[in-house]
XYZ file of C-alpha atoms in Angstrom:
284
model
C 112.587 74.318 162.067
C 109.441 73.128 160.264
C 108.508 69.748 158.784
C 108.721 69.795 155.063
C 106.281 67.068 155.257
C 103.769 68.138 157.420
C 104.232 71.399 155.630
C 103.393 69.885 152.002
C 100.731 68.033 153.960
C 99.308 71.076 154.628
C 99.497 73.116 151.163
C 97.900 70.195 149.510
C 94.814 69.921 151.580
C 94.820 73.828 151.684
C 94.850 73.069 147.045
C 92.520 70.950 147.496
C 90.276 72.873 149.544
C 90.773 75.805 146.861
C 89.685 73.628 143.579
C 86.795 72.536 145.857
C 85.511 75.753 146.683
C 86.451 76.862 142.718
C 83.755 73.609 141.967
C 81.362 74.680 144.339
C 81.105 78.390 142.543
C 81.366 77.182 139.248
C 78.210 74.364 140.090
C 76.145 77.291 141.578
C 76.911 79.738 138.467
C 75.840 76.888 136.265
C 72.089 76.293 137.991
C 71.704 79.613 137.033
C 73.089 79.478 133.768
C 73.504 76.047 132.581
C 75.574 77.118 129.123
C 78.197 78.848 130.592
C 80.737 78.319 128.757
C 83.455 79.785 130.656
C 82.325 77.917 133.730
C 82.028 74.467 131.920
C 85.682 75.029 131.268
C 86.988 75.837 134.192
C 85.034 72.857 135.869
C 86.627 70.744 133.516
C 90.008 71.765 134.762
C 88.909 71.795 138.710
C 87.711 68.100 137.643
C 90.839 66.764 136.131
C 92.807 68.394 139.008
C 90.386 66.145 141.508
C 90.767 62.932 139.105
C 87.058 62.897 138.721
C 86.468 61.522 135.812
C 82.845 61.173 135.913
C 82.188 64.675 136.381
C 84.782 65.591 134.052
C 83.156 63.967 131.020
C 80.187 65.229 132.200
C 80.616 69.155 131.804
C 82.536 67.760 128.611
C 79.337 66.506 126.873
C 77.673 69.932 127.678
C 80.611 71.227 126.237
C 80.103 69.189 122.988
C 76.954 70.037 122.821
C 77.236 73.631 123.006
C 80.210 73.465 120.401
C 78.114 71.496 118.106
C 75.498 74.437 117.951
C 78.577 76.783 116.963
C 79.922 74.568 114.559
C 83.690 74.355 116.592
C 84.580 70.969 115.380
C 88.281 71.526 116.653
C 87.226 71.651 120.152
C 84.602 68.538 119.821
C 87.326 66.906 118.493
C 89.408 67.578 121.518
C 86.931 66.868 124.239
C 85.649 63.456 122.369
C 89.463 62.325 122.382
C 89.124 63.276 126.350
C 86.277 61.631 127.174
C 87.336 58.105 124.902
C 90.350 58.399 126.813
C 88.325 57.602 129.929
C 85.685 55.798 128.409
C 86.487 53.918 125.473
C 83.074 52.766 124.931
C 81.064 55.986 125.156
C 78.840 56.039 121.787
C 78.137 59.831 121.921
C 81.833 60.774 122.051
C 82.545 57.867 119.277
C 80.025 59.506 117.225
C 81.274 63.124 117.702
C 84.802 62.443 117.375
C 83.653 60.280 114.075
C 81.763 63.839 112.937
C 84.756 65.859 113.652
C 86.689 63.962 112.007
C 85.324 64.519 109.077
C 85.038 68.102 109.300
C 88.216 69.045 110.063
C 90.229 66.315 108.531
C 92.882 65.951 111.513
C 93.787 62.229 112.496
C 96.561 62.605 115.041
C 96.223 63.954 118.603
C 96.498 68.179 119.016
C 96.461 68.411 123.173
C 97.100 72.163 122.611
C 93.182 73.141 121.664
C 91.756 71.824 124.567
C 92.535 74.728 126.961
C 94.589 76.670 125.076
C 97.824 75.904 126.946
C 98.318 75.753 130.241
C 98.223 79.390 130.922
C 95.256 79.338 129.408
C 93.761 76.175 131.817
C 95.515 77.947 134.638
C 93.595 81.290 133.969
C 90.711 78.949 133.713
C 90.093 78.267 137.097
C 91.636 81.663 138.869
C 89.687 84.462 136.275
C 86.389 82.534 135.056
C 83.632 85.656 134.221
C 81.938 86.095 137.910
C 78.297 87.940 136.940
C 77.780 88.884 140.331
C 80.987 91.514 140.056
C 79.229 93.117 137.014
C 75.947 93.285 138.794
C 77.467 95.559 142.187
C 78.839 98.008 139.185
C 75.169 98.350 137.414
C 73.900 98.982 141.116
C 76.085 101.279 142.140
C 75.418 103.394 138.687
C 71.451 103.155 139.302
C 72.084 104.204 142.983
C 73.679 107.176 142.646
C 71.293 108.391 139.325
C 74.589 108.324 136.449
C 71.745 105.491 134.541
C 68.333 105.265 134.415
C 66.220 102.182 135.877
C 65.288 100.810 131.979
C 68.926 101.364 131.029
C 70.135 99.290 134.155
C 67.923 96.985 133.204
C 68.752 96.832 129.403
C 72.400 96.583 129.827
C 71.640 93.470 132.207
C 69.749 91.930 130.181
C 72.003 91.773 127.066
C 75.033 91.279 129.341
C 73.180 87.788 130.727
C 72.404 86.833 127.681
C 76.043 87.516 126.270
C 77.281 85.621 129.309
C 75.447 82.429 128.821
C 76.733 82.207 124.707
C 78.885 80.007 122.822
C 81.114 83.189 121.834
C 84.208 83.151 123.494
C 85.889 86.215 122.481
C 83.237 88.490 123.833
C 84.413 91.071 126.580
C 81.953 90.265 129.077
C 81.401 93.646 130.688
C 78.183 96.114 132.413
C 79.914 99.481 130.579
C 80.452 97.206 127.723
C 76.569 96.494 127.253
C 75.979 100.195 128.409
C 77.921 101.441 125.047
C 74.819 99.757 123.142
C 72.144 101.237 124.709
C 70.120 104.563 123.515
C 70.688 107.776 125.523
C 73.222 107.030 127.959
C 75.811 109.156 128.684
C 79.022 107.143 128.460
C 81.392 110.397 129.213
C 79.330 111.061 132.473
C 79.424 107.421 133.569
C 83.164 106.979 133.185
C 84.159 110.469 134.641
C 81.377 109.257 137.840
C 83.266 106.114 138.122
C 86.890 107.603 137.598
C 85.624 110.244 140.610
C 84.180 108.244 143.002
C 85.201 104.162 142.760
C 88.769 105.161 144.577
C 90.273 103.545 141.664
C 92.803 105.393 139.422
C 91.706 106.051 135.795
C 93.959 106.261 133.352
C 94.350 106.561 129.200
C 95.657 103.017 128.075
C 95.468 103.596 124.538
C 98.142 106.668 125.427
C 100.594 104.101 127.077
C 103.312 102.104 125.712
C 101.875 98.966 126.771
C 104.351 95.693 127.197
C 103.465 92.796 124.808
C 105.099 90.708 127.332
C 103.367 92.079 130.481
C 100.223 91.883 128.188
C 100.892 88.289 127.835
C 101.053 87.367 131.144
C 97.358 86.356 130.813
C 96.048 84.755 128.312
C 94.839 87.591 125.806
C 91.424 86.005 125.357
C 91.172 85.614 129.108
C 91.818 89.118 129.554
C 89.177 90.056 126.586
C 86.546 88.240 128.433
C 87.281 90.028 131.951
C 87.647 93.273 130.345
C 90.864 93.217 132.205
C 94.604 94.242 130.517
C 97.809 94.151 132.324
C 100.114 96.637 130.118
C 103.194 97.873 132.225
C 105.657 96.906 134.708
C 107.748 98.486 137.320
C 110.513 96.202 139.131
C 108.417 93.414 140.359
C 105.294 95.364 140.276
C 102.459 94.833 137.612
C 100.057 97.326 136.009
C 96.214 96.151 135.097
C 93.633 98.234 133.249
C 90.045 96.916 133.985
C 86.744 97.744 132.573
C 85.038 97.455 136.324
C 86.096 99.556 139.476
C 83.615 98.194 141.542
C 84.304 95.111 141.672
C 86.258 93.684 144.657
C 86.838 90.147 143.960
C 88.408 90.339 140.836
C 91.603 92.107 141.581
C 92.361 89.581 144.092
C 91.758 86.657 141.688
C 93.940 88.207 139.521
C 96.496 89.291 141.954
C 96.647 85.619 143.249
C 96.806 84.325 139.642
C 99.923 86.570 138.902
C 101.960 85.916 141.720
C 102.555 89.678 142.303
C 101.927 92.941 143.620
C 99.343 94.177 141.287
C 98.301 98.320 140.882
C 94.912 98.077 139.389
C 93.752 101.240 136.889
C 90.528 102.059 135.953
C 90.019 102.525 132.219
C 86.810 103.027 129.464
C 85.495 100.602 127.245
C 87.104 102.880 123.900
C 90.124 103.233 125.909
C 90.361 99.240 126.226
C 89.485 98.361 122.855
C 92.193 100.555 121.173
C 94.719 99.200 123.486
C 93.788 95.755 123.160
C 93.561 95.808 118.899
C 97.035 97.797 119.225
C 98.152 94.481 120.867
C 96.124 92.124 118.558
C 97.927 93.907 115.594
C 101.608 93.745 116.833
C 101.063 89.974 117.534
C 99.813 89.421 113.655
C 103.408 90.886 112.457
């Protein structure tokens, strides 16, 4: 019989080694693009999990900064309470709590904007945007001739710029940015990609999706990865995702959900009527 001590012992340093190695990626995405906001969050949760403080109010600032450009005063507010929490005495945050203040006209404490909730913080660190996914899907259209070398190159473009901005709710995606470029052939890429990425397509918007499967990540998590789960058999989960290429994501979200996952290939039209079918339910 095993030692429930040594055994905890063991799952904590094997935690520990995880959020390390979640810092360590999120650092290196961040020297290459230093306003990620996706990876500033998450670092922000791999820091609190690690008690580091300094580091933690740190990405924070960033983060204020960024949200000051965007006019988010709700979220200032929220990371200006977090940093004062840990540093009474730190004049920016004084100041840009002070601002925030006075735009939005709340006084008392409101933990639930910071991340979300705790799904949301969670989702944070297991299913932050990796570009380097995206970027094996463009190659593996230019390789095998289904786009062009200046529309591989367009769609990379806008989707690094789109990466690195304050917005959020932006599905960060290669077919996404492909939809907005002259002259491709969206029918031929997704029929080359249903054929040939060994990953089953199917018709979303034809499904009768589960709100409650669909909740099971946090729906602007799940906008930004281009990702959807929408049905469930017995213990078994059903994801729709806008990249078949991509290796590392389905085991991120796998891990993240606990569960054995079936992973479907769907199109960017496809995804979008499925997800503002959602969007609308949850309004009424």
């Amino acid at each position: 019989m095993g030692n429930p001590d040594k055994n905890d012992s063991r799952q904590r340093q094997q935690d520990d080694a995880a959020i390390r190695e979640t810092i360590a990626t999120f650092e290196s995405m961040l020297e290459v693009f230093p306003e990620d906001i996706s990876a500033l969050e998450s670092l922000l949760v791999a820091y609190q999990q690690v008690r580091d403080d300094a580091r933690l109010c740190e990405k924070a600032h960033k983060l204020i900064q960024l949200f000051t450009t965007n006019s988010d005063w709700n979220r200032i507010f929220d990371l200006a309470e977090m940093i004062l929490e840990r540093y009474p005495d730190d004049a920016t945050a004084q100041r840009a709590l002070a601002e925030a203040k006075n735009r939005t006209g709340r006084i008392h404490e409101d933990r639930t904007r910071l991340a979300g909730d705790a799904a949301t913080a969670a989702a944070a660190v297991d299913l932050a945007f990796d570009l380097h996914g995206e970027l094996d899907l463009a190659w593996f259209l230019l390789q095998h001739n289904v786009i062009s070398q200046d529309q591989y190159e367009s769609a990379i473009d806008r989707l690094t710029e789109s990466s690195t901005g304050v917005k959020s709710d932006m599905t960060l995606s290669f077919l996404e940015e492909l939809t907005e470029i002259d002259r491709v052939d969206m029918l031929r890429v997704v029929s080359f990609l249903a054929a040939e990425s060994n990953m089953p397509f199917v018709e979303i918007s034809h499904c009768e999706c589960q709100d409650d499967v669909m909740g099971l990540i946090p729906i602007n998590v799940s906008r930004r990865l281009g990702i959807l789960p929408f049905d469930r058999l017995g213990d078994e989960i059903m994801v729709a995702m806008l990249n078949p290429v991509d290796k590392n994501l389905p085991q991120r979200i796998s891990r993240h959900l606990k569960a054995n996952v079936h992973f479907f290939f769907t199109s960017p039209e496809e995804y979008h009527i499925a997800l503002n079918h959602y969007l609308e339910r949850q309004k009424k």
